[in-house]
mmCIF file with all atom_site columns, C-alpha atoms in Angstrom:
data_model
loop_
_atom_site.group_PDB
_atom_site.id
_atom_site.type_symbol
_atom_site.label_atom_id
_atom_site.label_alt_id
_atom_site.label_comp_id
_atom_site.label_asym_id
_atom_site.label_entity_id
_atom_site.label_seq_id
_atom_site.pdbx_PDB_ins_code
_atom_site.Cartn_x
_atom_site.Cartn_y
_atom_site.Cartn_z
_atom_site.occupancy
_atom_site.B_iso_or_equiv
_atom_site.pdbx_formal_charge
_atom_site.auth_seq_id
_atom_site.auth_comp_id
_atom_site.auth_asym_id
_atom_site.auth_atom_id
_atom_site.pdbx_PDB_model_num
ATOM 1   C CA . MET A 1 1   ? -5.030  15.963  10.215  1.00 0.00 ? 251 MET A CA 1
ATOM 2   C CA . SER A 1 2   ? -3.711  14.256  7.499   1.00 0.00 ? 252 SER A CA 1
ATOM 3   C CA . LYS A 1 3   ? -1.441  11.801  7.436   1.00 0.00 ? 253 LYS A CA 1
ATOM 4   C CA . VAL A 1 4   ? 1.652   9.874   5.206   1.00 0.00 ? 254 VAL A CA 1
ATOM 5   C CA . LEU A 1 5   ? 2.901   6.663   4.959   1.00 0.00 ? 255 LEU A CA 1
ATOM 6   C CA . ILE A 1 6   ? 6.750   7.719   5.298   1.00 0.00 ? 256 ILE A CA 1
ATOM 7   C CA . PRO A 1 7   ? 8.678   4.561   2.556   1.00 0.00 ? 257 PRO A CA 1
ATOM 8   C CA . ASN A 1 8   ? 11.407  2.582   3.020   1.00 0.00 ? 258 ASN A CA 1
ATOM 9   C CA . TYR A 1 9   ? 11.726  1.816   0.056   1.00 0.00 ? 259 TYR A CA 1
ATOM 10  C CA . ASP A 1 10  ? 15.719  0.758   0.967   1.00 0.00 ? 260 ASP A CA 1
ATOM 11  C CA . PHE A 1 11  ? 13.467  -2.932  2.811   1.00 0.00 ? 261 PHE A CA 1
ATOM 12  C CA . VAL A 1 12  ? 11.697  -3.676  -0.745  1.00 0.00 ? 262 VAL A CA 1
ATOM 13  C CA . ARG A 1 13  ? 14.977  -2.661  -2.565  1.00 0.00 ? 263 ARG A CA 1
ATOM 14  C CA . ASN A 1 14  ? 16.667  -5.464  0.142   1.00 0.00 ? 264 ASN A CA 1
ATOM 15  C CA . TRP A 1 15  ? 13.202  -7.693  -0.716  1.00 0.00 ? 265 TRP A CA 1
ATOM 16  C CA . SER A 1 16  ? 14.789  -11.830 -1.833  1.00 0.00 ? 266 SER A CA 1
ATOM 17  C CA . GLU A 1 17  ? 12.565  -13.745 -4.261  1.00 0.00 ? 267 GLU A CA 1
ATOM 18  C CA . ASP A 1 18  ? 10.572  -15.593 -0.994  1.00 0.00 ? 268 ASP A CA 1
ATOM 19  C CA . GLN A 1 19  ? 9.583   -12.271 0.257   1.00 0.00 ? 269 GLN A CA 1
ATOM 20  C CA . LEU A 1 20  ? 8.716   -10.877 -2.687  1.00 0.00 ? 270 LEU A CA 1
ATOM 21  C CA . GLU A 1 21  ? 6.185   -14.224 -3.719  1.00 0.00 ? 271 GLU A CA 1
ATOM 22  C CA . GLU A 1 22  ? 4.988   -13.644 -0.613  1.00 0.00 ? 272 GLU A CA 1
ATOM 23  C CA . PHE A 1 23  ? 3.608   -10.029 -0.896  1.00 0.00 ? 273 PHE A CA 1
ATOM 24  C CA . ILE A 1 24  ? 3.054   -11.071 -4.279  1.00 0.00 ? 274 ILE A CA 1
ATOM 25  C CA . ASN A 1 25  ? 0.517   -13.657 -2.844  1.00 0.00 ? 275 ASN A CA 1
ATOM 26  C CA . VAL A 1 26  ? -0.598  -12.751 0.455   1.00 0.00 ? 276 VAL A CA 1
ATOM 27  C CA . PRO A 1 27  ? -4.694  -14.216 0.747   1.00 0.00 ? 277 PRO A CA 1
ATOM 28  C CA . SER A 1 28  ? -5.629  -10.057 1.113   1.00 0.00 ? 278 SER A CA 1
ATOM 29  C CA . GLY A 1 29  ? -6.877  -6.751  -0.695  1.00 0.00 ? 279 GLY A CA 1
ATOM 30  C CA . ILE A 1 30  ? -3.177  -4.735  -0.645  1.00 0.00 ? 280 ILE A CA 1
ATOM 31  C CA . PRO A 1 31  ? -3.311  -1.822  -0.232  1.00 0.00 ? 281 PRO A CA 1
ATOM 32  C CA . ASN A 1 32  ? -2.479  0.218   -2.909  1.00 0.00 ? 282 ASN A CA 1
ATOM 33  C CA . GLY A 1 33  ? -0.089  2.880   -0.386  1.00 0.00 ? 283 GLY A CA 1
ATOM 34  C CA . LEU A 1 34  ? 1.924   -0.097  -0.087  1.00 0.00 ? 284 LEU A CA 1
ATOM 35  C CA . MET A 1 35  ? 1.693   -0.960  -4.021  1.00 0.00 ? 285 MET A CA 1
ATOM 36  C CA . ASP A 1 36  ? 2.811   2.317   -4.193  1.00 0.00 ? 286 ASP A CA 1
ATOM 37  C CA . ILE A 1 37  ? 5.852   2.184   -2.353  1.00 0.00 ? 287 ILE A CA 1
ATOM 38  C CA . VAL A 1 38  ? 6.450   -1.371  -3.562  1.00 0.00 ? 288 VAL A CA 1
ATOM 39  C CA . GLN A 1 39  ? 6.057   0.429   -7.803  1.00 0.00 ? 289 GLN A CA 1
ATOM 40  C CA . GLU A 1 40  ? 8.705   2.617   -6.561  1.00 0.00 ? 290 GLU A CA 1
ATOM 41  C CA . VAL A 1 41  ? 11.714  -0.189  -6.192  1.00 0.00 ? 291 VAL A CA 1
ATOM 42  C CA . ILE A 1 42  ? 9.491   -2.841  -8.728  1.00 0.00 ? 292 ILE A CA 1
ATOM 43  C CA . PRO A 1 43  ? 7.413   -1.536  -11.593 1.00 0.00 ? 293 PRO A CA 1
ATOM 44  C CA . ASN A 1 44  ? 6.157   -4.162  -12.344 1.00 0.00 ? 294 ASN A CA 1
ATOM 45  C CA . ILE A 1 45  ? 5.170   -5.326  -9.440  1.00 0.00 ? 295 ILE A CA 1
ATOM 46  C CA . ASN A 1 46  ? 0.906   -4.426  -10.807 1.00 0.00 ? 296 ASN A CA 1
ATOM 47  C CA . ILE A 1 47  ? 0.979   -7.144  -13.492 1.00 0.00 ? 297 ILE A CA 1
ATOM 48  C CA . LEU A 1 48  ? 3.645   -9.895  -10.815 1.00 0.00 ? 298 LEU A CA 1
ATOM 49  C CA . ARG A 1 49  ? -0.097  -9.399  -8.463  1.00 0.00 ? 299 ARG A CA 1
ATOM 50  C CA . LYS A 1 50  ? -2.011  -10.099 -12.189 1.00 0.00 ? 300 LYS A CA 1
ATOM 51  C CA . TYR A 1 51  ? -0.175  -13.151 -12.920 1.00 0.00 ? 301 TYR A CA 1
ATOM 52  C CA . ALA A 1 52  ? -0.289  -14.123 -8.882  1.00 0.00 ? 302 ALA A CA 1
ATOM 53  C CA . SER A 1 53  ? -4.700  -13.745 -9.755  1.00 0.00 ? 303 SER A CA 1
ATOM 54  C CA . PHE A 1 54  ? -4.262  -16.345 -12.227 1.00 0.00 ? 304 PHE A CA 1
ATOM 55  C CA . ASN A 1 55  ? -3.589  -19.169 -9.482  1.00 0.00 ? 305 ASN A CA 1
ATOM 56  C CA . HIS A 1 56  ? -5.749  -17.305 -7.193  1.00 0.00 ? 306 HIS A CA 1
ATOM 57  C CA . PRO A 1 57  ? -8.127  -15.681 -8.783  1.00 0.00 ? 307 PRO A CA 1
ATOM 58  C CA . GLU A 1 58  ? -9.695  -14.291 -5.112  1.00 0.00 ? 308 GLU A CA 1
ATOM 59  C CA . PHE A 1 59  ? -7.067  -11.371 -5.098  1.00 0.00 ? 309 PHE A CA 1
ATOM 60  C CA . GLU A 1 60  ? -7.709  -9.354  -7.956  1.00 0.00 ? 310 GLU A CA 1
ATOM 61  C CA . GLU A 1 61  ? -11.579 -9.475  -5.828  1.00 0.00 ? 311 GLU A CA 1
ATOM 62  C CA . LEU A 1 62  ? -9.806  -9.154  -2.621  1.00 0.00 ? 312 LEU A CA 1
ATOM 63  C CA . ASP A 1 63  ? -7.822  -6.368  -3.719  1.00 0.00 ? 313 ASP A CA 1
ATOM 64  C CA . GLN A 1 64  ? -10.604 -4.323  -6.435  1.00 0.00 ? 314 GLN A CA 1
ATOM 65  C CA . GLU A 1 65  ? -12.919 -4.335  -2.675  1.00 0.00 ? 315 GLU A CA 1
ATOM 66  C CA . GLN A 1 66  ? -10.674 -2.536  -0.489  1.00 0.00 ? 316 GLN A CA 1
ATOM 67  C CA . SER A 1 67  ? -10.626 -0.244  -3.345  1.00 0.00 ? 317 SER A CA 1
ATOM 68  C CA . ILE A 1 68  ? -14.597 0.039   -2.940  1.00 0.00 ? 318 ILE A CA 1
ATOM 69  C CA . ILE A 1 69  ? -15.237 1.982   0.391   1.00 0.00 ? 319 ILE A CA 1
ATOM 70  C CA . PRO A 1 70  ? -12.960 5.518   -0.220  1.00 0.00 ? 320 PRO A CA 1
ATOM 71  C CA . ARG A 1 71  ? -13.423 5.916   -4.369  1.00 0.00 ? 321 ARG A CA 1
ATOM 72  C CA . ARG A 1 72  ? -17.722 5.501   -3.023  1.00 0.00 ? 322 ARG A CA 1
ATOM 73  C CA . LEU A 1 73  ? -16.110 8.563   -0.814  1.00 0.00 ? 323 LEU A CA 1
ATOM 74  C CA . VAL A 1 74  ? -14.666 10.231  -2.745  1.00 0.00 ? 324 VAL A CA 1
ATOM 75  C CA . ARG A 1 75  ? -17.391 10.602  -5.405  1.00 0.00 ? 325 ARG A CA 1
ATOM 76  C CA . GLU A 1 76  ? -19.074 12.114  -2.018  1.00 0.00 ? 326 GLU A CA 1
ATOM 77  C CA . ASN A 1 77  ? -16.475 14.365  -1.842  1.00 0.00 ? 327 ASN A CA 1
ATOM 78  C CA . LYS A 1 78  ? -15.414 12.856  0.683   1.00 0.00 ? 328 LYS A CA 1
ATOM 79  C CA . LEU A 1 79  ? -11.858 12.903  0.156   1.00 0.00 ? 329 LEU A CA 1
ATOM 80  C CA . ASN A 1 80  ? -10.697 13.177  4.229   1.00 0.00 ? 330 ASN A CA 1
ATOM 81  C CA . GLU A 1 81  ? -12.392 10.189  5.408   1.00 0.00 ? 331 GLU A CA 1
ATOM 82  C CA . ALA A 1 82  ? -11.805 8.679   1.599   1.00 0.00 ? 332 ALA A CA 1
ATOM 83  C CA . HIS A 1 83  ? -7.832  8.697   2.710   1.00 0.00 ? 333 HIS A CA 1
ATOM 84  C CA . GLU A 1 84  ? -8.496  8.174   6.200   1.00 0.00 ? 334 GLU A CA 1
ATOM 85  C CA . TYR A 1 85  ? -10.217 4.602   5.107   1.00 0.00 ? 335 TYR A CA 1
ATOM 86  C CA . GLU A 1 86  ? -7.244  3.889   3.314   1.00 0.00 ? 336 GLU A CA 1
ATOM 87  C CA . LEU A 1 87  ? -4.839  4.634   5.887   1.00 0.00 ? 337 LEU A CA 1
ATOM 88  C CA . GLN A 1 88  ? -6.465  2.772   8.076   1.00 0.00 ? 338 GLN A CA 1
ATOM 89  C CA . TYR A 1 89  ? -6.554  0.152   5.944   1.00 0.00 ? 339 TYR A CA 1
ATOM 90  C CA . THR A 1 90  ? -3.213  -0.172  5.527   1.00 0.00 ? 340 THR A CA 1
ATOM 91  C CA . LEU A 1 91  ? -2.534  -0.021  9.075   1.00 0.00 ? 341 LEU A CA 1
ATOM 92  C CA . ASN A 1 92  ? -4.529  -3.179  9.851   1.00 0.00 ? 342 ASN A CA 1
ATOM 93  C CA . PHE A 1 93  ? -3.306  -4.503  6.739   1.00 0.00 ? 343 PHE A CA 1
ATOM 94  C CA . LEU A 1 94  ? 0.318   -4.496  8.417   1.00 0.00 ? 344 LEU A CA 1
ATOM 95  C CA . GLU A 1 95  ? -0.761  -5.726  11.714  1.00 0.00 ? 345 GLU A CA 1
ATOM 96  C CA . GLU A 1 96  ? -2.593  -8.874  9.302   1.00 0.00 ? 346 GLU A CA 1
ATOM 97  C CA . TYR A 1 97  ? 0.545   -9.631  8.191   1.00 0.00 ? 347 TYR A CA 1
ATOM 98  C CA . PRO A 1 98  ? 3.294   -8.128  10.094  1.00 0.00 ? 348 PRO A CA 1
ATOM 99  C CA . GLN A 1 99  ? 6.188   -9.466  8.020   1.00 0.00 ? 349 GLN A CA 1
ATOM 100 C CA . PHE A 1 100 ? 5.358   -5.929  5.687   1.00 0.00 ? 350 PHE A CA 1
ATOM 101 C CA . LYS A 1 101 ? 5.603   -3.432  8.221   1.00 0.00 ? 351 LYS A CA 1
ATOM 102 C CA . PRO A 1 102 ? 9.393   -2.663  6.964   1.00 0.00 ? 352 PRO A CA 1
ATOM 103 C CA . ILE A 1 103 ? 7.588   -1.376  4.060   1.00 0.00 ? 353 ILE A CA 1
ATOM 104 C CA . ILE A 1 104 ? 7.046   1.968   5.722   1.00 0.00 ? 354 ILE A CA 1
ATOM 105 C CA . LYS A 1 105 ? 9.431   4.370   8.170   1.00 0.00 ? 355 LYS A CA 1
ATOM 106 C CA . GLY A 1 106 ? 6.177   5.139   10.246  1.00 0.00 ? 356 GLY A CA 1
ATOM 107 C CA . VAL A 1 107 ? 3.125   7.993   10.033  1.00 0.00 ? 357 VAL A CA 1
ATOM 108 C CA . GLU A 1 108 ? 3.298   11.139  9.513   1.00 0.00 ? 358 GLU A CA 1
ATOM 109 C CA . ASP A 1 109 ? 1.202   14.614  9.483   1.00 0.00 ? 359 ASP A CA 1
ATOM 110 C CA . TYR A 1 110 ? 1.490   15.612  5.601   1.00 0.00 ? 360 TYR A CA 1
ATOM 111 C CA . LYS A 1 111 ? 2.809   19.012  6.706   1.00 0.00 ? 361 LYS A CA 1
ATOM 112 C CA . ILE A 1 112 ? 5.976   17.780  8.134   1.00 0.00 ? 362 ILE A CA 1
ATOM 113 C CA . SER A 1 113 ? 5.565   15.389  5.119   1.00 0.00 ? 363 SER A CA 1
ATOM 114 C CA . PHE A 1 114 ? 5.384   17.594  2.973   1.00 0.00 ? 364 PHE A CA 1
ATOM 115 C CA . LEU A 1 115 ? 7.884   20.816  4.733   1.00 0.00 ? 365 LEU A CA 1
ATOM 116 C CA . ARG A 1 116 ? 10.561  17.856  5.406   1.00 0.00 ? 366 ARG A CA 1
ATOM 117 C CA . ASN A 1 117 ? 10.341  16.425  1.435   1.00 0.00 ? 367 ASN A CA 1
ATOM 118 C CA . LEU A 1 118 ? 11.051  20.390  0.329   1.00 0.00 ? 368 LEU A CA 1
ATOM 119 C CA . LEU A 1 119 ? 13.894  20.824  2.632   1.00 0.00 ? 369 LEU A CA 1
ATOM 120 C CA . HIS A 1 120 ? 15.509  17.502  1.945   1.00 0.00 ? 370 HIS A CA 1
ATOM 121 C CA . ILE A 1 121 ? 16.021  17.107  4.963   1.00 0.00 ? 371 ILE A CA 1
#
């Protein structure tokens, strides 16, 4: 069964300038799922990351590399595998950079998450 990230927007809303700088300057490919969560609160996060890559050109390559395998799996019509790969990449990223773990409240089955959002619970 597919799983989804449960965002913790309050954590991102309360970031200090230092926490924001640390996120945009992380020396690893930032998972798309985390960027999407952060972008809900900080709409220009992609631009800030792009600016950071001016000083660290490897950031752009790292961000692109983390998307290569899921894109290939999607082209092969392996959508579940692509989703699972991205989810696992995100969880591995959060293990490597535990200071960003609070960006998510957890991981939940997609159907449960869908019902929770539908019923506003």
